[in-house]
PDB file of C-alpha atoms in Angstrom:
ATOM      1  CA  MET A   1      -6.443  70.217 -10.836  1.00  0.00           C
ATOM      2  CA  HIS A   2      -4.377  69.318  -6.991  1.00  0.00           C
ATOM      3  CA  LYS A   3      -0.763  71.261  -6.726  1.00  0.00           C
ATOM      4  CA  ARG A   4       1.827  68.658  -7.495  1.00  0.00           C
ATOM      5  CA  ASN A   5       3.500  67.095  -5.095  1.00  0.00           C
ATOM      6  CA  ILE A   6       7.804  67.347  -5.536  1.00  0.00           C
ATOM      7  CA  VAL A   7       9.423  65.352  -2.445  1.00  0.00           C
ATOM      8  CA  ILE A   8      13.683  66.629  -2.951  1.00  0.00           C
ATOM      9  CA  CYS A   9      16.542  64.852  -1.191  1.00  0.00           C
ATOM     10  CA  GLU A  10      19.580  66.783  -1.643  1.00  0.00           C
ATOM     11  CA  ASP A  11      22.773  67.457   0.673  1.00  0.00           C
ATOM     12  CA  ASP A  12      23.832  70.395  -1.136  1.00  0.00           C
ATOM     13  CA  ALA A  13      23.698  73.492   1.203  1.00  0.00           C
ATOM     14  CA  PHE A  14      23.169  75.432  -1.895  1.00  0.00           C
ATOM     15  CA  LEU A  15      22.174  73.051  -4.638  1.00  0.00           C
ATOM     16  CA  GLY A  16      19.103  72.338  -2.349  1.00  0.00           C
ATOM     17  CA  PRO A  17      17.838  76.030  -1.655  1.00  0.00           C
ATOM     18  CA  THR A  18      17.600  76.618  -5.198  1.00  0.00           C
ATOM     19  CA  LEU A  19      16.309  74.145  -6.795  1.00  0.00           C
ATOM     20  CA  ASN A  20      13.755  74.160  -3.532  1.00  0.00           C
ATOM     21  CA  ASN A  21      12.690  77.893  -3.690  1.00  0.00           C
ATOM     22  CA  PHE A  22      12.492  77.546  -7.714  1.00  0.00           C
ATOM     23  CA  LEU A  23       9.947  74.635  -8.482  1.00  0.00           C
ATOM     24  CA  SER A  24       7.905  77.192  -5.773  1.00  0.00           C
ATOM     25  CA  ASP A  25       8.309  80.003  -7.421  1.00  0.00           C
ATOM     26  CA  LEU A  26       6.700  77.949 -10.080  1.00  0.00           C
ATOM     27  CA  GLY A  27       3.978  77.206  -8.380  1.00  0.00           C
ATOM     28  CA  TYR A  28       5.020  73.254  -7.151  1.00  0.00           C
ATOM     29  CA  ASN A  29       4.396  71.973  -3.181  1.00  0.00           C
ATOM     30  CA  VAL A  30       7.537  71.430  -3.105  1.00  0.00           C
ATOM     31  CA  ILE A  31       9.256  69.885   0.475  1.00  0.00           C
ATOM     32  CA  LEU A  32      13.648  70.387   0.466  1.00  0.00           C
ATOM     33  CA  THR A  33      15.832  67.209   2.759  1.00  0.00           C
ATOM     34  CA  THR A  34      19.059  65.887   3.129  1.00  0.00           C
ATOM     35  CA  CYS A  35      18.385  62.017   3.659  1.00  0.00           C
ATOM     36  CA  SER A  36      16.897  58.925   3.084  1.00  0.00           C
ATOM     37  CA  GLU A  37      15.473  59.461   6.565  1.00  0.00           C
ATOM     38  CA  GLU A  38      14.075  62.879   6.040  1.00  0.00           C
ATOM     39  CA  LEU A  39      12.841  62.497   2.904  1.00  0.00           C
ATOM     40  CA  ASP A  40      10.511  58.360   4.266  1.00  0.00           C
ATOM     41  CA  GLN A  41       8.997  60.912   6.838  1.00  0.00           C
ATOM     42  CA  VAL A  42       7.837  62.809   4.374  1.00  0.00           C
ATOM     43  CA  CYS A  43       6.864  60.623   1.694  1.00  0.00           C
ATOM     44  CA  SER A  44       4.778  58.988   5.257  1.00  0.00           C
ATOM     45  CA  ALA A  45       2.742  61.824   5.280  1.00  0.00           C
ATOM     46  CA  ILE A  46       2.421  63.732   1.651  1.00  0.00           C
ATOM     47  CA  SER A  47       1.657  61.300  -1.610  1.00  0.00           C
ATOM     48  CA  PRO A  48       4.533  63.037  -3.522  1.00  0.00           C
ATOM     49  CA  ASP A  49       3.734  63.113  -7.305  1.00  0.00           C
ATOM     50  CA  VAL A  50       7.752  63.117  -7.978  1.00  0.00           C
ATOM     51  CA  LEU A  51      10.989  63.051  -6.271  1.00  0.00           C
ATOM     52  CA  ILE A  52      14.102  64.558  -6.794  1.00  0.00           C
ATOM     53  CA  LEU A  53      16.874  62.524  -5.784  1.00  0.00           C
ATOM     54  CA  ASP A  54      21.133  63.482  -5.919  1.00  0.00           C
ATOM     55  CA  ARG A  55      22.706  59.931  -6.836  1.00  0.00           C
ATOM     56  CA  GLN A  56      25.418  60.986  -4.253  1.00  0.00           C
ATOM     57  CA  LEU A  57      23.587  61.147  -0.411  1.00  0.00           C
ATOM     58  CA  PRO A  58      24.903  60.545   2.655  1.00  0.00           C
ATOM     59  CA  GLY A  59      23.679  56.905   4.513  1.00  0.00           C
ATOM     60  CA  GLU A  60      21.397  55.024   1.476  1.00  0.00           C
ATOM     61  CA  TRP A  61      22.686  56.515  -2.451  1.00  0.00           C
ATOM     62  CA  GLY A  62      19.870  58.115  -4.636  1.00  0.00           C
ATOM     63  CA  PRO A  63      19.047  54.462  -6.124  1.00  0.00           C
ATOM     64  CA  GLU A  64      18.946  52.695  -3.274  1.00  0.00           C
ATOM     65  CA  ILE A  65      16.092  54.860  -2.954  1.00  0.00           C
ATOM     66  CA  ALA A  66      14.889  54.599  -6.214  1.00  0.00           C
ATOM     67  CA  LEU A  67      14.740  51.074  -6.162  1.00  0.00           C
ATOM     68  CA  ARG A  68      12.538  50.942  -2.755  1.00  0.00           C
ATOM     69  CA  TYR A  69      10.140  53.048  -4.368  1.00  0.00           C
ATOM     70  CA  HIS A  70       9.658  52.357  -7.455  1.00  0.00           C
ATOM     71  CA  ALA A  71       8.675  49.672  -6.522  1.00  0.00           C
ATOM     72  CA  ASN A  72       6.412  49.596  -3.796  1.00  0.00           C
ATOM     73  CA  SER A  73       4.669  53.333  -5.952  1.00  0.00           C
ATOM     74  CA  PRO A  74       5.278  52.923  -8.596  1.00  0.00           C
ATOM     75  CA  GLU A  75       3.267  55.521  -9.803  1.00  0.00           C
ATOM     76  CA  VAL A  76       6.110  57.929  -8.409  1.00  0.00           C
ATOM     77  CA  ALA A  77       8.164  59.416 -11.439  1.00  0.00           C
ATOM     78  CA  ILE A  78      11.885  60.056 -10.051  1.00  0.00           C
ATOM     79  CA  ILE A  79      14.729  62.057 -12.038  1.00  0.00           C
ATOM     80  CA  MET A  80      18.068  61.447 -10.898  1.00  0.00           C
ATOM     81  CA  MET A  81      20.565  63.740  -9.946  1.00  0.00           C
ATOM     82  CA  SER A  82      24.230  63.026 -10.414  1.00  0.00           C
ATOM     83  CA  ILE A  83      27.553  64.531 -11.082  1.00  0.00           C
ATOM     84  CA  ASP A  84      28.849  62.022 -12.583  1.00  0.00           C
ATOM     85  CA  ASP A  85      27.585  61.612 -15.402  1.00  0.00           C
ATOM     86  CA  SER A  86      29.231  58.124 -16.638  1.00  0.00           C
ATOM     87  CA  VAL A  87      26.871  55.540 -18.864  1.00  0.00           C
ATOM     88  CA  GLU A  88      27.805  52.984 -15.865  1.00  0.00           C
ATOM     89  CA  SER A  89      25.735  55.506 -13.537  1.00  0.00           C
ATOM     90  CA  GLN A  90      23.368  56.355 -15.942  1.00  0.00           C
ATOM     91  CA  VAL A  91      22.323  53.116 -17.138  1.00  0.00           C
ATOM     92  CA  ASP A  92      21.803  51.327 -13.280  1.00  0.00           C
ATOM     93  CA  GLY A  93      19.767  54.735 -12.021  1.00  0.00           C
ATOM     94  CA  TYR A  94      17.218  54.139 -15.727  1.00  0.00           C
ATOM     95  CA  ASN A  95      17.864  50.105 -13.923  1.00  0.00           C
ATOM     96  CA  LYS A  96      16.724  51.928 -10.326  1.00  0.00           C
ATOM     97  CA  GLY A  97      13.039  53.187 -11.341  1.00  0.00           C
ATOM     98  CA  ALA A  98      14.394  56.547 -12.704  1.00  0.00           C
ATOM     99  CA  MET A  99      12.896  58.501 -15.119  1.00  0.00           C
ATOM    100  CA  ILE A 100      15.111  61.217 -15.655  1.00  0.00           C
ATOM    101  CA  TYR A 101      18.454  61.235 -14.846  1.00  0.00           C
ATOM    102  CA  LEU A 102      19.716  65.051 -14.801  1.00  0.00           C
ATOM    103  CA  PRO A 103      23.414  65.115 -15.243  1.00  0.00           C
ATOM    104  CA  LYS A 104      25.021  68.586 -13.398  1.00  0.00           C
ATOM    105  CA  PRO A 105      25.787  71.524 -13.494  1.00  0.00           C
ATOM    106  CA  PHE A 106      21.933  71.586 -15.143  1.00  0.00           C
ATOM    107  CA  GLN A 107      20.410  74.827 -15.404  1.00  0.00           C
ATOM    108  CA  PRO A 108      16.737  74.716 -14.241  1.00  0.00           C
ATOM    109  CA  VAL A 109      14.720  75.330 -16.696  1.00  0.00           C
ATOM    110  CA  ALA A 110      15.977  71.460 -17.591  1.00  0.00           C
ATOM    111  CA  LEU A 111      14.364  70.216 -14.016  1.00  0.00           C
ATOM    112  CA  GLU A 112      11.415  72.733 -15.627  1.00  0.00           C
ATOM    113  CA  ALA A 113      10.659  70.590 -18.851  1.00  0.00           C
ATOM    114  CA  ALA A 114      11.899  67.523 -17.014  1.00  0.00           C
ATOM    115  CA  LEU A 115       8.910  68.197 -15.028  1.00  0.00           C
ATOM    116  CA  ARG A 116       6.367  69.836 -17.536  1.00  0.00           C
ATOM    117  CA  GLY A 117       6.233  66.346 -19.781  1.00  0.00           C
ATOM    118  CA  ILE A 118       6.297  63.744 -16.316  1.00  0.00           C
ATOM    119  CA  PHE A 119       3.253  65.808 -15.946  1.00  0.00           C
ATOM    120  CA  SER A 120       1.794  66.214 -18.915  1.00  0.00           C
ATOM    121  CA  ASN A 121       1.782  62.563 -18.760  1.00  0.00           C
ATOM    122  CA  LYS A 122       0.585  62.469 -15.266  1.00  0.00           C
ATOM    123  CA  SER A 123      -2.253  64.368 -17.341  1.00  0.00           C
ATOM    124  CA  ILE A 124      -3.730  62.087 -19.824  1.00  0.00           C
ATOM    125  CA  THR A 125      -3.274  59.238 -17.638  1.00  0.00           C
ATOM    126  CA  GLU A 126      -5.539  60.678 -15.238  1.00  0.00           C
ATOM    127  CA  ASN A 127      -7.810  60.764 -17.311  1.00  0.00           C
ATOM    128  CA  PHE A 128      -9.042  57.372 -17.615  1.00  0.00           C
ATOM    129  CA  LYS A 129      -9.527  54.862 -15.415  1.00  0.00           C
ATOM    130  CA  ASN A 130      -6.325  52.227 -15.183  1.00  0.00           C
ATOM    131  CA  ILE A 131      -6.826  48.856 -16.281  1.00  0.00           C
ATOM    132  CA  GLN A 132      -5.259  47.174 -12.492  1.00  0.00           C
ATOM    133  CA  ILE A 133      -3.690  43.207 -12.179  1.00  0.00           C
ATOM    134  CA  THR A 134      -4.255  42.273  -8.573  1.00  0.00           C
ATOM    135  CA  GLU A 135      -2.828  40.130  -6.474  1.00  0.00           C
ATOM    136  CA  ASP A 136      -4.976  37.334  -5.970  1.00  0.00           C
ATOM    137  CA  ASN A 137      -3.515  37.086 -10.611  1.00  0.00           C
ATOM    138  CA  GLU A 138      -6.750  39.148 -11.384  1.00  0.00           C
ATOM    139  CA  LEU A 139      -6.997  42.294 -13.829  1.00  0.00           C
ATOM    140  CA  ILE A 140      -9.230  44.122 -13.098  1.00  0.00           C
ATOM    141  CA  LEU A 141     -11.314  46.719 -16.310  1.00  0.00           C
ATOM    142  CA  GLU A 142     -12.614  49.930 -17.183  1.00  0.00           C
ATOM    143  CA  GLY A 143     -16.787  48.295 -16.077  1.00  0.00           C
ATOM    144  CA  GLY A 144     -15.655  46.463 -13.045  1.00  0.00           C
ATOM    145  CA  ALA A 145     -15.046  43.541 -14.979  1.00  0.00           C
ATOM    146  CA  HIS A 146     -12.171  40.631 -14.149  1.00  0.00           C
ATOM    147  CA  VAL A 147     -10.123  38.585 -16.184  1.00  0.00           C
ATOM    148  CA  ALA A 148      -8.334  36.024 -14.250  1.00  0.00           C
ATOM    149  CA  LEU A 149      -4.520  34.509 -14.588  1.00  0.00           C
ATOM    150  CA  ASN A 150      -2.666  32.424 -13.661  1.00  0.00           C
ATOM    151  CA  ARG A 151       0.134  32.596 -11.609  1.00  0.00           C
ATOM    152  CA  LYS A 152       3.019  32.798 -14.246  1.00  0.00           C
ATOM    153  CA  GLU A 153       1.393  34.946 -16.296  1.00  0.00           C
ATOM    154  CA  SER A 154       0.830  37.338 -12.935  1.00  0.00           C
ATOM    155  CA  ALA A 155       4.143  37.432 -12.294  1.00  0.00           C
ATOM    156  CA  ILE A 156       4.894  38.342 -16.113  1.00  0.00           C
ATOM    157  CA  LEU A 157       2.644  40.972 -16.046  1.00  0.00           C
ATOM    158  CA  ARG A 158       3.118  42.340 -12.769  1.00  0.00           C
ATOM    159  CA  LEU A 159       7.243  42.882 -13.648  1.00  0.00           C
ATOM    160  CA  MET A 160       6.058  44.382 -17.065  1.00  0.00           C
ATOM    161  CA  THR A 161       3.364  46.785 -14.688  1.00  0.00           C
ATOM    162  CA  LEU A 162       5.862  48.022 -11.951  1.00  0.00           C
ATOM    163  CA  ARG A 163       8.649  48.890 -14.602  1.00  0.00           C
ATOM    164  CA  LYS A 164       6.962  50.378 -18.105  1.00  0.00           C
ATOM    165  CA  PRO A 165       7.705  51.501 -20.932  1.00  0.00           C
ATOM    166  CA  LYS A 166      11.358  50.120 -19.975  1.00  0.00           C
ATOM    167  CA  LEU A 167      12.507  46.698 -21.809  1.00  0.00           C
ATOM    168  CA  VAL A 168      12.108  43.687 -18.725  1.00  0.00           C
ATOM    169  CA  GLU A 169      15.474  41.424 -20.142  1.00  0.00           C
ATOM    170  CA  THR A 170      13.941  37.963 -21.478  1.00  0.00           C
ATOM    171  CA  TYR A 171      16.002  36.278 -18.926  1.00  0.00           C
ATOM    172  CA  GLU A 172      15.093  37.931 -16.119  1.00  0.00           C
ATOM    173  CA  LEU A 173      11.153  37.047 -17.200  1.00  0.00           C
ATOM    174  CA  LEU A 174      12.560  33.709 -17.245  1.00  0.00           C
ATOM    175  CA  GLU A 175      14.131  33.851 -13.587  1.00  0.00           C
ATOM    176  CA  LEU A 176      10.773  34.566 -12.707  1.00  0.00           C
ATOM    177  CA  LEU A 177       9.430  31.612 -14.305  1.00  0.00           C
ATOM    178  CA  ALA A 178      12.400  29.046 -12.315  1.00  0.00           C
ATOM    179  CA  ASP A 179      11.216  25.447 -10.445  1.00  0.00           C
ATOM    180  CA  SER A 180      11.932  25.425  -7.425  1.00  0.00           C
ATOM    181  CA  ASP A 181      15.396  24.564  -7.378  1.00  0.00           C
ATOM    182  CA  GLY A 182      16.063  26.966  -9.545  1.00  0.00           C
ATOM    183  CA  GLU A 183      16.540  25.215 -13.328  1.00  0.00           C
ATOM    184  CA  LEU A 184      15.531  27.574 -15.698  1.00  0.00           C
ATOM    185  CA  PRO A 185      13.128  27.284 -18.070  1.00  0.00           C
ATOM    186  CA  PRO A 186      14.190  27.629 -21.982  1.00  0.00           C
ATOM    187  CA  LYS A 187      12.875  30.471 -24.323  1.00  0.00           C
ATOM    188  CA  SER A 188      10.425  29.749 -25.241  1.00  0.00           C
ATOM    189  CA  ALA A 189       8.070  29.092 -22.144  1.00  0.00           C
ATOM    190  CA  VAL A 190       8.710  32.531 -22.193  1.00  0.00           C
ATOM    191  CA  GLU A 191       6.943  33.093 -25.484  1.00  0.00           C
ATOM    192  CA  VAL A 192       4.339  31.396 -24.497  1.00  0.00           C
ATOM    193  CA  LEU A 193       3.221  33.042 -21.530  1.00  0.00           C
ATOM    194  CA  ILE A 194       3.414  36.138 -23.314  1.00  0.00           C
ATOM    195  CA  SER A 195       1.462  34.690 -26.851  1.00  0.00           C
ATOM    196  CA  ARG A 196      -1.382  33.411 -24.048  1.00  0.00           C
ATOM    197  CA  LEU A 197      -1.168  36.838 -22.292  1.00  0.00           C
ATOM    198  CA  ARG A 198      -2.155  39.122 -25.713  1.00  0.00           C
ATOM    199  CA  LYS A 199      -5.080  37.007 -26.292  1.00  0.00           C
ATOM    200  CA  LYS A 200      -6.117  36.861 -23.165  1.00  0.00           C
ATOM    201  CA  LEU A 201      -5.901  40.823 -23.325  1.00  0.00           C
ATOM    202  CA  LYS A 202      -7.692  40.354 -27.531  1.00  0.00           C
ATOM    203  CA  ASP A 203     -10.593  38.089 -26.060  1.00  0.00           C
ATOM    204  CA  ASN A 204     -11.746  40.622 -23.521  1.00  0.00           C
ATOM    205  CA  SER A 205     -11.947  43.635 -25.552  1.00  0.00           C
ATOM    206  CA  ILE A 206      -8.938  45.242 -24.918  1.00  0.00           C
ATOM    207  CA  ASP A 207      -7.629  47.432 -27.647  1.00  0.00           C
ATOM    208  CA  ARG A 208      -3.495  47.711 -28.974  1.00  0.00           C
ATOM    209  CA  ASP A 209      -4.284  51.342 -27.128  1.00  0.00           C
ATOM    210  CA  MET A 210      -5.472  50.566 -24.046  1.00  0.00           C
ATOM    211  CA  LEU A 211      -2.692  47.891 -23.043  1.00  0.00           C
ATOM    212  CA  GLN A 212      -0.066  46.365 -25.640  1.00  0.00           C
ATOM    213  CA  ILE A 213       2.882  43.860 -24.640  1.00  0.00           C
ATOM    214  CA  LYS A 214       5.519  45.266 -27.163  1.00  0.00           C
ATOM    215  CA  SER A 215       8.463  42.724 -27.604  1.00  0.00           C
ATOM    216  CA  GLU A 216      12.166  44.188 -28.524  1.00  0.00           C
ATOM    217  CA  HIS A 217      13.852  40.680 -30.518  1.00  0.00           C
ATOM    218  CA  GLY A 218      16.494  38.927 -28.292  1.00  0.00           C
ATOM    219  CA  LEU A 219      15.814  41.664 -25.597  1.00  0.00           C
ATOM    220  CA  GLY A 220      12.698  41.015 -24.217  1.00  0.00           C
ATOM    221  CA  TYR A 221       9.178  42.441 -23.435  1.00  0.00           C
ATOM    222  CA  SER A 222       7.658  45.199 -22.214  1.00  0.00           C
ATOM    223  CA  ILE A 223       3.889  47.274 -21.148  1.00  0.00           C
ATOM    224  CA  GLN A 224       2.664  49.833 -23.044  1.00  0.00           C
ATOM    225  CA  GLY A 225      -0.919  51.292 -21.594  1.00  0.00           C
ATOM    226  CA  ARG A 226      -2.755  52.120 -18.908  1.00  0.00           C
ATOM    227  CA  ILE A 227      -2.323  49.003 -16.262  1.00  0.00           C
ATOM    228  CA  THR A 228      -1.048  50.319 -12.941  1.00  0.00           C
ATOM    229  CA  VAL A 229      -0.530  47.324 -10.065  1.00  0.00           C
ATOM    230  CA  LYS A 230      -3.118  47.522  -6.869  1.00  0.00           C
ATOM    231  CA  LYS A 231      -1.764  48.299  -3.497  1.00  0.00           C
TER     232      LYS A 231
END
């Protein structure tokens, strides 16, 4: 197994080096940066497995960095750290793509446990080939077979894949289905498309253990399983 790459973005002159040394001693390949510009430069040269971001950074803040990386590299796990432990800030962090939100101060062993959980899930996923959704509105299955999707099905599935395993609210899906004038369709339009997607998965022998679209009544939908967005 390759040595895991962790990139820290923390401008605190004490905490940054402390975490760097702690994680390096655990055997991770760790690089410390102090701002988004340094982070982007490092990540253009290596493929990080995990980003550890301070929320309040000079220049571009952690949540905005998380939003960029979650959109472009959804396979990268993101941990957000912040002295702001308010519910609003935590929700914002999760909505921007953070997998874990650690309120400061925290013990380094809490970060160690969080990383252990992340890499345990990654190891399970990496033992299997993922289903991929392409820019050409297709699903590529494990055996190489292609399943055609229409534009709306592809848009919905792509958004849920980028967000997984988090919930995508119904209003967000309705916005994807809006017409050229911005008028939203009825909620039943989302229900029909989700039903159609589930049927396509079933018709192509994609069982629920491999890929599942889950509904939260009155709230929205989430996707679970081995699916990624093909770059």
